[in-house]
Coordinates of C-alpha atoms in Angstrom, one line a residue:
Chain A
X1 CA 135.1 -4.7 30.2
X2 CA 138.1 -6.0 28.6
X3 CA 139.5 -9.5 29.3
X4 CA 142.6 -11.0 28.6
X5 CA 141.4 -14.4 28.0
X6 CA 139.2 -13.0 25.3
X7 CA 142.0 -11.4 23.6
X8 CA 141.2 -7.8 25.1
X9 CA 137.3 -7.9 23.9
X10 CA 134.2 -7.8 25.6
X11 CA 133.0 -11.0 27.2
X12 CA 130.7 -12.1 24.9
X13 CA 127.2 -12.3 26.2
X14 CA 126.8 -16.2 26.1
X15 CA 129.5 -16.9 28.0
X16 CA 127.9 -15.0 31.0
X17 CA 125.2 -17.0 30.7
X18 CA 127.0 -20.3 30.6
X19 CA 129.2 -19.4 33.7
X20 CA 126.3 -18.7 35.7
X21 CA 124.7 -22.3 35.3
X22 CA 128.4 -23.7 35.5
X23 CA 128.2 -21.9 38.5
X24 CA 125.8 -24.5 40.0
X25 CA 127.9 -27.6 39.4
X26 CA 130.6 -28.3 42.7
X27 CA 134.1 -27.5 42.2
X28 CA 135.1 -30.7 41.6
X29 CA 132.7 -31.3 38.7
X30 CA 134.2 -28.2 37.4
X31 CA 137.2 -29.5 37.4
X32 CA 136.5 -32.6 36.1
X33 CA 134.5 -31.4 33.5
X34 CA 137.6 -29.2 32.4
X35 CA 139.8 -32.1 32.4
X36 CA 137.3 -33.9 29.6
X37 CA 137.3 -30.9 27.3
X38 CA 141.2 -30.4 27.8
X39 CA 141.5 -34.0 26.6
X40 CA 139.3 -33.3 23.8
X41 CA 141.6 -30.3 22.8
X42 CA 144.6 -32.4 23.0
X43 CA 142.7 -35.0 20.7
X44 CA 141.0 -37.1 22.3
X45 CA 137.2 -37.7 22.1
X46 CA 134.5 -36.5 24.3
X47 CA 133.3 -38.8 26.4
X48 CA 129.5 -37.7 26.9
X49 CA 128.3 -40.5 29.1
X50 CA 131.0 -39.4 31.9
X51 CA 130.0 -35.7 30.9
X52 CA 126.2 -36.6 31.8
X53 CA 127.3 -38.1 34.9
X54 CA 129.3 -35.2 36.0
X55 CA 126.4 -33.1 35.5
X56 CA 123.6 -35.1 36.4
X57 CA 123.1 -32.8 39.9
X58 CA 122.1 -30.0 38.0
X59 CA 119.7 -31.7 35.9
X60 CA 121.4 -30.1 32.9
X61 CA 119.8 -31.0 29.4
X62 CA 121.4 -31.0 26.6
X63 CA 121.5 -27.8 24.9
X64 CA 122.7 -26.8 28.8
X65 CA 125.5 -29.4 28.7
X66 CA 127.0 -28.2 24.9
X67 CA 127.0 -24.5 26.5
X68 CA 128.7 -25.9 29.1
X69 CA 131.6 -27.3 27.0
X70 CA 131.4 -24.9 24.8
X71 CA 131.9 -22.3 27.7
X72 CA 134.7 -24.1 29.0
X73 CA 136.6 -24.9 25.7
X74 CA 136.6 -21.0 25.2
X75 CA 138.2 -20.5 28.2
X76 CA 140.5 -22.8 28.0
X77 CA 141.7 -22.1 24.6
X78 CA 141.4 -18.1 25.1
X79 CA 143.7 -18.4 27.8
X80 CA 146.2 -20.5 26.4
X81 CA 145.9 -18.7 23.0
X82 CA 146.7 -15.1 24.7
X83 CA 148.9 -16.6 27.2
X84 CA 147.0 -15.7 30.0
X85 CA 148.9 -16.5 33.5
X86 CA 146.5 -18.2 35.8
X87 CA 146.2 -15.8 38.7
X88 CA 145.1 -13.0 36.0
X89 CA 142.8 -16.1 34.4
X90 CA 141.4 -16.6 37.6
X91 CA 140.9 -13.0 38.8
X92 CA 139.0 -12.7 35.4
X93 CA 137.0 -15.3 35.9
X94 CA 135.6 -14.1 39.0
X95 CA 134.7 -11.2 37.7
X96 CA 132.5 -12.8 35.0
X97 CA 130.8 -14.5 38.0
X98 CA 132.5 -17.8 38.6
X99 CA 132.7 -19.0 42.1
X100 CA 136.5 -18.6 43.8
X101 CA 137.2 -22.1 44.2
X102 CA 135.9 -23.0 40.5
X103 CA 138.5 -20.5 39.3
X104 CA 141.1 -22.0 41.5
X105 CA 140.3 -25.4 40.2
X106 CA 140.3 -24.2 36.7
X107 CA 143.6 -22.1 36.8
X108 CA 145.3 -25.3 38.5
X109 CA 144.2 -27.6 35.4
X110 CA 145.7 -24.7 33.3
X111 CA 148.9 -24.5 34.9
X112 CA 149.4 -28.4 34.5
X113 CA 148.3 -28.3 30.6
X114 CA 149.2 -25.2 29.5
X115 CA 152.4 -26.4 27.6
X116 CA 150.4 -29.3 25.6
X117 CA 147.5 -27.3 25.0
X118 CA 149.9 -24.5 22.9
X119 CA 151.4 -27.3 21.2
X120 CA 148.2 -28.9 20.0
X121 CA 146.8 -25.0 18.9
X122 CA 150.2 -25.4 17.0
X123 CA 149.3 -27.9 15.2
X124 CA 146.1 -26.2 13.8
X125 CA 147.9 -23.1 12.5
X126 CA 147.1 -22.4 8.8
X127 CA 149.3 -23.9 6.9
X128 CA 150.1 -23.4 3.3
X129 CA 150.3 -27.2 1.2
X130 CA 153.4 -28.4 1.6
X131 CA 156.2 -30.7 0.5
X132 CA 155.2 -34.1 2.1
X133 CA 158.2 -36.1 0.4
X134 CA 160.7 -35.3 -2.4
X135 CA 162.7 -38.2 -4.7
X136 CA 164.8 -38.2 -6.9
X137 CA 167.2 -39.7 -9.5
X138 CA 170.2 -38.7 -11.3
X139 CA 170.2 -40.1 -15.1
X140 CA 172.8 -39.4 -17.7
X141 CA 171.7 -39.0 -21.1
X142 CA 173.8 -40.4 -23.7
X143 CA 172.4 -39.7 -27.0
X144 CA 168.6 -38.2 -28.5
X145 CA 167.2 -37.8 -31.7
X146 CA 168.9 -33.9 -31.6
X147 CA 172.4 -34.7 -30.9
X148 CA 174.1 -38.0 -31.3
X149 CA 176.5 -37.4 -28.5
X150 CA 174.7 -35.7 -25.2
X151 CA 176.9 -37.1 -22.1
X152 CA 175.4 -35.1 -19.9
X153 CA 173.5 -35.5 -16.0
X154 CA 170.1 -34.8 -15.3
X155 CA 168.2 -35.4 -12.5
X156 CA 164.5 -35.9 -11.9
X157 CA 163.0 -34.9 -9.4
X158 CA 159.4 -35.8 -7.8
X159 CA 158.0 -33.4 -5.5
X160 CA 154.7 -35.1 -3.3
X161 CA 152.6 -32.1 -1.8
X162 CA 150.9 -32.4 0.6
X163 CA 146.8 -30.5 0.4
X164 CA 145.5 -29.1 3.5
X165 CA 142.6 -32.2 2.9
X166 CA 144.9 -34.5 3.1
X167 CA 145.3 -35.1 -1.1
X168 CA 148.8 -35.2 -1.7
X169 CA 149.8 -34.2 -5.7
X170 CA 152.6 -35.8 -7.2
X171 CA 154.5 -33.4 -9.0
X172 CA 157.6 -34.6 -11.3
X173 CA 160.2 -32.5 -13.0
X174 CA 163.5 -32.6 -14.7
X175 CA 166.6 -30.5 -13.9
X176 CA 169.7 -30.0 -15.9
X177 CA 172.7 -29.9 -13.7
X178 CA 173.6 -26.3 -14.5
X179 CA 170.2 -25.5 -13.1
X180 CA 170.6 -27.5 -10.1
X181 CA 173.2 -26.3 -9.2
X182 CA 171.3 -23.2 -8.4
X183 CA 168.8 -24.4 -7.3
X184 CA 170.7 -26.1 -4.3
X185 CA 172.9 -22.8 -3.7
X186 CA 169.4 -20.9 -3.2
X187 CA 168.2 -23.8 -1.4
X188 CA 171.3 -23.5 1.0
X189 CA 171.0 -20.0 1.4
X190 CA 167.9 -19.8 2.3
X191 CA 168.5 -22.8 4.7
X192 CA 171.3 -21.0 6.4
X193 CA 169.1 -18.2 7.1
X194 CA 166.2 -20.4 8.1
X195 CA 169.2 -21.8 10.9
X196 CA 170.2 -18.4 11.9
X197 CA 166.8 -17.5 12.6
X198 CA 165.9 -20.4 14.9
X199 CA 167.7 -19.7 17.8
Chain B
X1 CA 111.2 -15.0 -17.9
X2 CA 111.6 -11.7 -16.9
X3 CA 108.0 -11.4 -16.3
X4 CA 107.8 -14.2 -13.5
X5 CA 110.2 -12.2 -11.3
X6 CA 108.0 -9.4 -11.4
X7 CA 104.8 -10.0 -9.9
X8 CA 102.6 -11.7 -12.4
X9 CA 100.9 -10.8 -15.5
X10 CA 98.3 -8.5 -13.8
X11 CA 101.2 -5.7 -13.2
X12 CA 100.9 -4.8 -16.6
X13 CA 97.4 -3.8 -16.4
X14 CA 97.4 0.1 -15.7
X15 CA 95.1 -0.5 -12.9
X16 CA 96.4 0.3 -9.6
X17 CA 94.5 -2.2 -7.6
X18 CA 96.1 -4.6 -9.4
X19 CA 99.1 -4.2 -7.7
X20 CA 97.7 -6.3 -4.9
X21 CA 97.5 -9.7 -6.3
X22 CA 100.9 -11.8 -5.5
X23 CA 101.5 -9.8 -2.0
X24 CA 97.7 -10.9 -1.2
X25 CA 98.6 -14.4 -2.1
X26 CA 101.3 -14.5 0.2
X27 CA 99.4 -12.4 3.1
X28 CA 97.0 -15.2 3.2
X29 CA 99.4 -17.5 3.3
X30 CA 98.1 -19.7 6.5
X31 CA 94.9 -20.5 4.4
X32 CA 97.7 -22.1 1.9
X33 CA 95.2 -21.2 -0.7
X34 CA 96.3 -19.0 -4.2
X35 CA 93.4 -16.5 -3.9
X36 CA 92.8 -14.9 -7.3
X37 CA 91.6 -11.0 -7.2
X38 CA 89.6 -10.0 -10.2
X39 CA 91.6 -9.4 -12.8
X40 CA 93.2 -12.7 -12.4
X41 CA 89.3 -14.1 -12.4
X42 CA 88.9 -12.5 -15.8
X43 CA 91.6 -13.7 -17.3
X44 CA 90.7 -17.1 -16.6
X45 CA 87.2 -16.6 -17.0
X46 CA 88.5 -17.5 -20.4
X47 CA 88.9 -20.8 -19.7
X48 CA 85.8 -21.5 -18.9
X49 CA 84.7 -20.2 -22.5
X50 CA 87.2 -23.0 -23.7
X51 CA 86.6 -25.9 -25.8
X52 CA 87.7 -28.9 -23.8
X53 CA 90.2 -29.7 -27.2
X54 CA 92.1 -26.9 -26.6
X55 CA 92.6 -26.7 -22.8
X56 CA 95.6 -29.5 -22.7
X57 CA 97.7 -27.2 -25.6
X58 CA 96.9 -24.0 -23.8
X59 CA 98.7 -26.1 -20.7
X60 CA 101.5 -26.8 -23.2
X61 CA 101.9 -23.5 -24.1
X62 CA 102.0 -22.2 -20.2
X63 CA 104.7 -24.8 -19.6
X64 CA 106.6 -23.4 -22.3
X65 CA 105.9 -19.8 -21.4
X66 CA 107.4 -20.7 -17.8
X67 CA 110.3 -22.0 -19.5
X68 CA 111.1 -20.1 -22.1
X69 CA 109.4 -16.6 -21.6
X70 CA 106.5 -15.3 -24.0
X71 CA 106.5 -16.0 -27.6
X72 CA 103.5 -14.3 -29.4
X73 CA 104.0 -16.1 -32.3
X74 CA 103.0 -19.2 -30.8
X75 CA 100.1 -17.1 -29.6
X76 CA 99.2 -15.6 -33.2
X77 CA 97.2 -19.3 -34.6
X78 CA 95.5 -19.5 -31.5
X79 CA 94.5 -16.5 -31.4
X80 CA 93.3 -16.9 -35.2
X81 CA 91.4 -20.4 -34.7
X82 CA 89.4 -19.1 -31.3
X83 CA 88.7 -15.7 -33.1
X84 CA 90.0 -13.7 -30.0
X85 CA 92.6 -10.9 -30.1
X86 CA 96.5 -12.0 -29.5
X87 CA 96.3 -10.1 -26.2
X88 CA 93.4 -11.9 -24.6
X89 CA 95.1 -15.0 -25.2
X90 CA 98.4 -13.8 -23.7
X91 CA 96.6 -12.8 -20.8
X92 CA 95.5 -16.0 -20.2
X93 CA 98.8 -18.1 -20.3
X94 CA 100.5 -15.8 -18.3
X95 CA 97.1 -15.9 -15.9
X96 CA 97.6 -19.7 -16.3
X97 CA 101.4 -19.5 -15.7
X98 CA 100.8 -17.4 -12.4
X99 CA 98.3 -19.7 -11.1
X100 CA 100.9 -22.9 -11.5
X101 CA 104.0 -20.9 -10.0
X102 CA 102.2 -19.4 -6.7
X103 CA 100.7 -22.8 -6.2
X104 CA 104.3 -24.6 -6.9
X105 CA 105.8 -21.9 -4.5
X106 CA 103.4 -23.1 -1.3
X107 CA 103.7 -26.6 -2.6
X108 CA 99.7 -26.8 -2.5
X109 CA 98.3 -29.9 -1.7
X110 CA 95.8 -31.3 -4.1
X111 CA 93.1 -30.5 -1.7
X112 CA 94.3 -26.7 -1.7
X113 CA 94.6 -26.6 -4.8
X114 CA 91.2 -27.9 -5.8
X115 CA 90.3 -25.5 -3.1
X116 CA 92.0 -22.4 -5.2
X117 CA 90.5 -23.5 -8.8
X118 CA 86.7 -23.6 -7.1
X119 CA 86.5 -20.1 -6.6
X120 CA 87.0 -19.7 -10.3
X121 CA 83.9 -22.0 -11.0
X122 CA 85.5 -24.0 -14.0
X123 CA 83.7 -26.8 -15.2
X124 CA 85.0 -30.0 -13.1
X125 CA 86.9 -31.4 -16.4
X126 CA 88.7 -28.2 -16.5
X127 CA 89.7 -28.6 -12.9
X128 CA 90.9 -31.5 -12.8
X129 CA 93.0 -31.3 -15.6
X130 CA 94.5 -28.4 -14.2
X131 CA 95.2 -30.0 -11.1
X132 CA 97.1 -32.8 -13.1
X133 CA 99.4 -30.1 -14.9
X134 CA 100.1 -28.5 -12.1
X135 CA 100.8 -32.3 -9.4
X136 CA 103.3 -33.6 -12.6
X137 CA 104.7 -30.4 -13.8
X138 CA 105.2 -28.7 -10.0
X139 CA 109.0 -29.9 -9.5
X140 CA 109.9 -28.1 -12.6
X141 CA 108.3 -25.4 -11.9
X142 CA 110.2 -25.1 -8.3
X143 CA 113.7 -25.5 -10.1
X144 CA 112.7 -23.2 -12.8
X145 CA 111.8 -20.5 -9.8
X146 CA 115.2 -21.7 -8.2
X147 CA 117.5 -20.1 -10.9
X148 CA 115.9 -16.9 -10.7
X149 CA 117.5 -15.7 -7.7
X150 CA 121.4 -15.4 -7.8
X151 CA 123.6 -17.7 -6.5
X152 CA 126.6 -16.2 -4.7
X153 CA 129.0 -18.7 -2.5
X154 CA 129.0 -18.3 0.8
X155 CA 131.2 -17.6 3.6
X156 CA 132.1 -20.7 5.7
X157 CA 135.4 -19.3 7.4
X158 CA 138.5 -17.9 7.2
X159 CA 141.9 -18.7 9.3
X160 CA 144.6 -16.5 9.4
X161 CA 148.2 -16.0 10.3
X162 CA 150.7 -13.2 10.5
X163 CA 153.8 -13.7 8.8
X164 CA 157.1 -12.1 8.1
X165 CA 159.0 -11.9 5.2
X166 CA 162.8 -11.3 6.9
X167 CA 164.8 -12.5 3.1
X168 CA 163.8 -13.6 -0.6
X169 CA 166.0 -15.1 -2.8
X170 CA 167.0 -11.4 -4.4
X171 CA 166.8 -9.6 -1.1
X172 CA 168.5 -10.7 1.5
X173 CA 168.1 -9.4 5.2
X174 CA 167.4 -6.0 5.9
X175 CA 164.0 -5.8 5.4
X176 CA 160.7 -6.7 7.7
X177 CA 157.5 -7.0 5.4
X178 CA 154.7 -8.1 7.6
X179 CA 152.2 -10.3 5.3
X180 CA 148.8 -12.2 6.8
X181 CA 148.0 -14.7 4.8
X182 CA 144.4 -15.8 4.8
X183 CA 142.6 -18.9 4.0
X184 CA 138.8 -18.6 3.0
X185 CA 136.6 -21.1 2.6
X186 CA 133.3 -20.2 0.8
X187 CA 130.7 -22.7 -0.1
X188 CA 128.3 -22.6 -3.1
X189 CA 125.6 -24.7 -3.0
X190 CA 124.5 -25.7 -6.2
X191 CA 126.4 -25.8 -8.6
X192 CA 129.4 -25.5 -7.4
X193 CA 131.1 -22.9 -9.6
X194 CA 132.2 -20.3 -7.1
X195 CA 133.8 -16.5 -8.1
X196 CA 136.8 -15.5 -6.5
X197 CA 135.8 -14.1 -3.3
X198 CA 137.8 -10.5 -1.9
X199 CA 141.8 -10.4 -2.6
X200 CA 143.4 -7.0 -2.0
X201 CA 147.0 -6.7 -2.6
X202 CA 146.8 -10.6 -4.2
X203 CA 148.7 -13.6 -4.4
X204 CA 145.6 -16.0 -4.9
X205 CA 147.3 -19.5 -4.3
X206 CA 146.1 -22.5 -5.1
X207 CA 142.4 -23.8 -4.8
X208 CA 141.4 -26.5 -3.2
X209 CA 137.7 -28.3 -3.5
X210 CA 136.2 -30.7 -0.8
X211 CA 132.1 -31.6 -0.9
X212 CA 131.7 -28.0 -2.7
X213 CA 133.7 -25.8 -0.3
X214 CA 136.2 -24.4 -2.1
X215 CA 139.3 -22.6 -0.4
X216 CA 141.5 -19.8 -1.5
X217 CA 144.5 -18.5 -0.1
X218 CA 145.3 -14.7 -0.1
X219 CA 147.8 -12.1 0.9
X220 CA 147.4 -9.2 2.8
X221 CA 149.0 -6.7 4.4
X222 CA 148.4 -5.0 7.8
X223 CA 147.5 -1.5 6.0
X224 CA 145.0 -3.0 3.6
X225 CA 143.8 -5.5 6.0
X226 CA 142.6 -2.8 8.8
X227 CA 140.6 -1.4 5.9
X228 CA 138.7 -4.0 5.1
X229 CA 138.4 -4.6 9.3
X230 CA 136.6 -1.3 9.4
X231 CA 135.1 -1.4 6.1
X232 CA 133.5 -4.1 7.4
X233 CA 132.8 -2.6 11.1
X234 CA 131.2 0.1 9.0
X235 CA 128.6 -2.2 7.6
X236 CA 127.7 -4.0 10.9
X237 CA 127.2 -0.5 11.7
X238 CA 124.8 0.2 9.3
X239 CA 122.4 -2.0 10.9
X240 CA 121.4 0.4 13.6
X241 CA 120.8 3.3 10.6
X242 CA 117.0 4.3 11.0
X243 CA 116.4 3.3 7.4
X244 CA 117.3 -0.7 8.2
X245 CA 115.7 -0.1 11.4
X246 CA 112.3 0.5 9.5
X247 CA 112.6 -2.2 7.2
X248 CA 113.4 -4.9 9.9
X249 CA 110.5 -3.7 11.6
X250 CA 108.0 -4.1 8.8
X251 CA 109.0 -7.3 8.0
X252 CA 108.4 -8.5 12.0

């Protein structure tokens, strides 16, 4: 059976297992439960002591309560990932087992946090290193050991990058003017196509 | 070296019964006892013959055996002084050497240990100071049996995204190349010099190194990348062939 929420796969077989023992919390729990892991999404921490409150009734232990989250973290992220609406989210849900009003609950939380949850997913895209900050200094060389008489600009240039670790290199260069004068043309070029793309 | 990997000295005996010695070791293996078949007791049947002079060099000469690989000449005086032919003596370090490295590999206690040497009814002096070689010299002996497997890094994970290249500095516009671009992480655990791990059409981009993970950036394109998808597929596949089938079910 393919689901939309898991990307058009197969349920996988764990999460069958975890619905069914989510299945014996209340709605409300649910819910409440789904409102912790959405907040641990959006960056907050997980706060386990309310978590073993919540699911206290079902004497859960704990291997029990990380399926749990982990159940409802891949539902939450599968279905804002592959922009599931929340009827379809819901319909789907029931079909994996999930009770009616659980899936009601559960597509209401999505509705309200949809829009934050794709933003922080944005956030975790792979990202290439990038430029983190960029100075730079215009000199003008008056005289070396080659030529007595240079009177000519330069500008140096210190590009910071920025690791995917969080490093960030510091990488200094020199540019004659001639040569940065392409470099800003290409630099604008690309820029205005960069614009004309972001509609 | 080469003759630790394989399974012990008694292989090269043309005897097929011989075959059985490290595999019965390891069958036995709840006993956590080295059980020596008979060749093995032969060969150290030697020792017994030893004078008690000459039983800490033959230990020197077993350390170096495991961590250098034979070297007759070494053998060739001893051999001389003991008036015994170069071969029995060899047969005896690397009976020796065996003993150390299956009892290093269980990490015997002393009191298996002991246990093991009894059977071969050494004098107690000879015991004991095999038991000392083997309680000082056993860490070695793990690292040295360490580096004989390979070391390949492994996969930790990969993230991906699908981008499109819509103008470059000499092209502008008119062309759609779709490009993923993947980031893998491998980790290696020792040493931490990693290979390259799989590029296809590459760009590998800079390398980045955090506790021993190391990750590299790659290229791909749609057309190469669903090849390696079902390259891939194809291998998970291979899992329900009858031959792994068989295997997996002998080693249950």
């Amino acid at each position: 059976m393919k689901f939309r929420f898991c990307g058009e796969l197969d349920a996988p077989d764990w999460l069958l297992r975890e619905i069914s023992s989510l299945a014996k919390l209340t709605n409300i729990r649910v819910k409440l439960l789904a409102l912790q892991v959405i907040d641990h999404l959006l960056g907050g921490v997980l706060d386990f002591e309310k978590i073993g409150k919540l699911v206290a009734p079902a004497n859960y232990d704990v291997s029990d309560v990380k399926g749990a989250i982990a159940a409802l973290q891949f539902i939450i992220v599968g279905a804002a990932k592959y922009d599931v609406p929340d009827d379809a989210l819901s319909q789907e849900l029931q079909q994996l087992g999930l009770p009616k009003e659980h899936c009601g609950s559960l597509g209401r939380s999505m509705r309200n946090h949809r829009t934050n949850i794709r933003k922080a997913l944005e956030n975790q895209i792979l990202k290439l290193p990038g430029v983190s900050s960029l100075d730079w200094r215009v000199d003008y060389i008056l005289s070396s050991s080659d030529l007595r008489a240079v009177n000519a600009p330069s500008i140096q240039m210190c590009i910071n990058v920025k690791d995917n670790d969080g490093t960030t290199t510091a990488r200094p260069f020199e540019v004659s003017a001639e040569k940065f004068r392409v470099l800003y043309y290409e630099l604008k070029a690309a820029q205005t196509i960069m614009e004309g793309l972001n509609v | 070296r080469a003759t630790l990997s394989s399974s012990g000295p008694c292989l090269q005996r043309s005897s097929p019964s011989s075959v059985a010695l490290p595999w019965s070791s390891a069958l036995k293996r709840n006993m956590t006892i080295v059980t020596f078949d008979d060749k093995h007791k032969g060969d150290l049947e030697f020792l017994r013959t030893l004078p008690a002079e000459i039983l800490p060099e033959f230990c020197r000469i077993t350390l170096e055996f495991l961590r250098r690989g034979a070297n007759k000449k070494i053998f060739a005086p001893a051999a001389q002084k003991l008036g015994v032919p170069v071969d029995a003596i060899s047969r005896v370090i690397e009976g020796l050497a065996h003993l150390m490295t299956e009892s290093s590999r269980y990490m015997l206690s002393d009191a298996d240990f002991g246990a093991s040497v009894a059977v071969l009814n050494l004098p107690e002096a000879t015991n004991e100071h095999l038991k000392t070689l083997y309680l000082t010299h056993r860490k070695e002996i793990r690292t040295i049996l360490h580096e004989l497997y390979p070391h390949l890094p492994h996969y930790v994970n990969v993230d991906w995204r699908l981008d499109v290249q819509v103008a470059s500095r000499s092209l502008r516009g008119q062309t759609v190349d779709p490009q993923f671009i993947l980031a893998l992480t491998t980790t290696s655990h020792d040493d931490g010099a990693s290979e390259t791990s799989k590029d296809n059409t590459t760009n590998t981009n800079t390398t980045t190194k955090e506790n021993d993970e190391i990750t590299k950036y790659l290229q791909v394109d749609p057309h190469h990348l669903k090849h390696l998808t079902s390259e891939l597929e194809a291998a998970l596949q291979e899992i329900r062939a009858n031959d792994v089938r068989r295997i997996m079910r002998n080693i249950k």
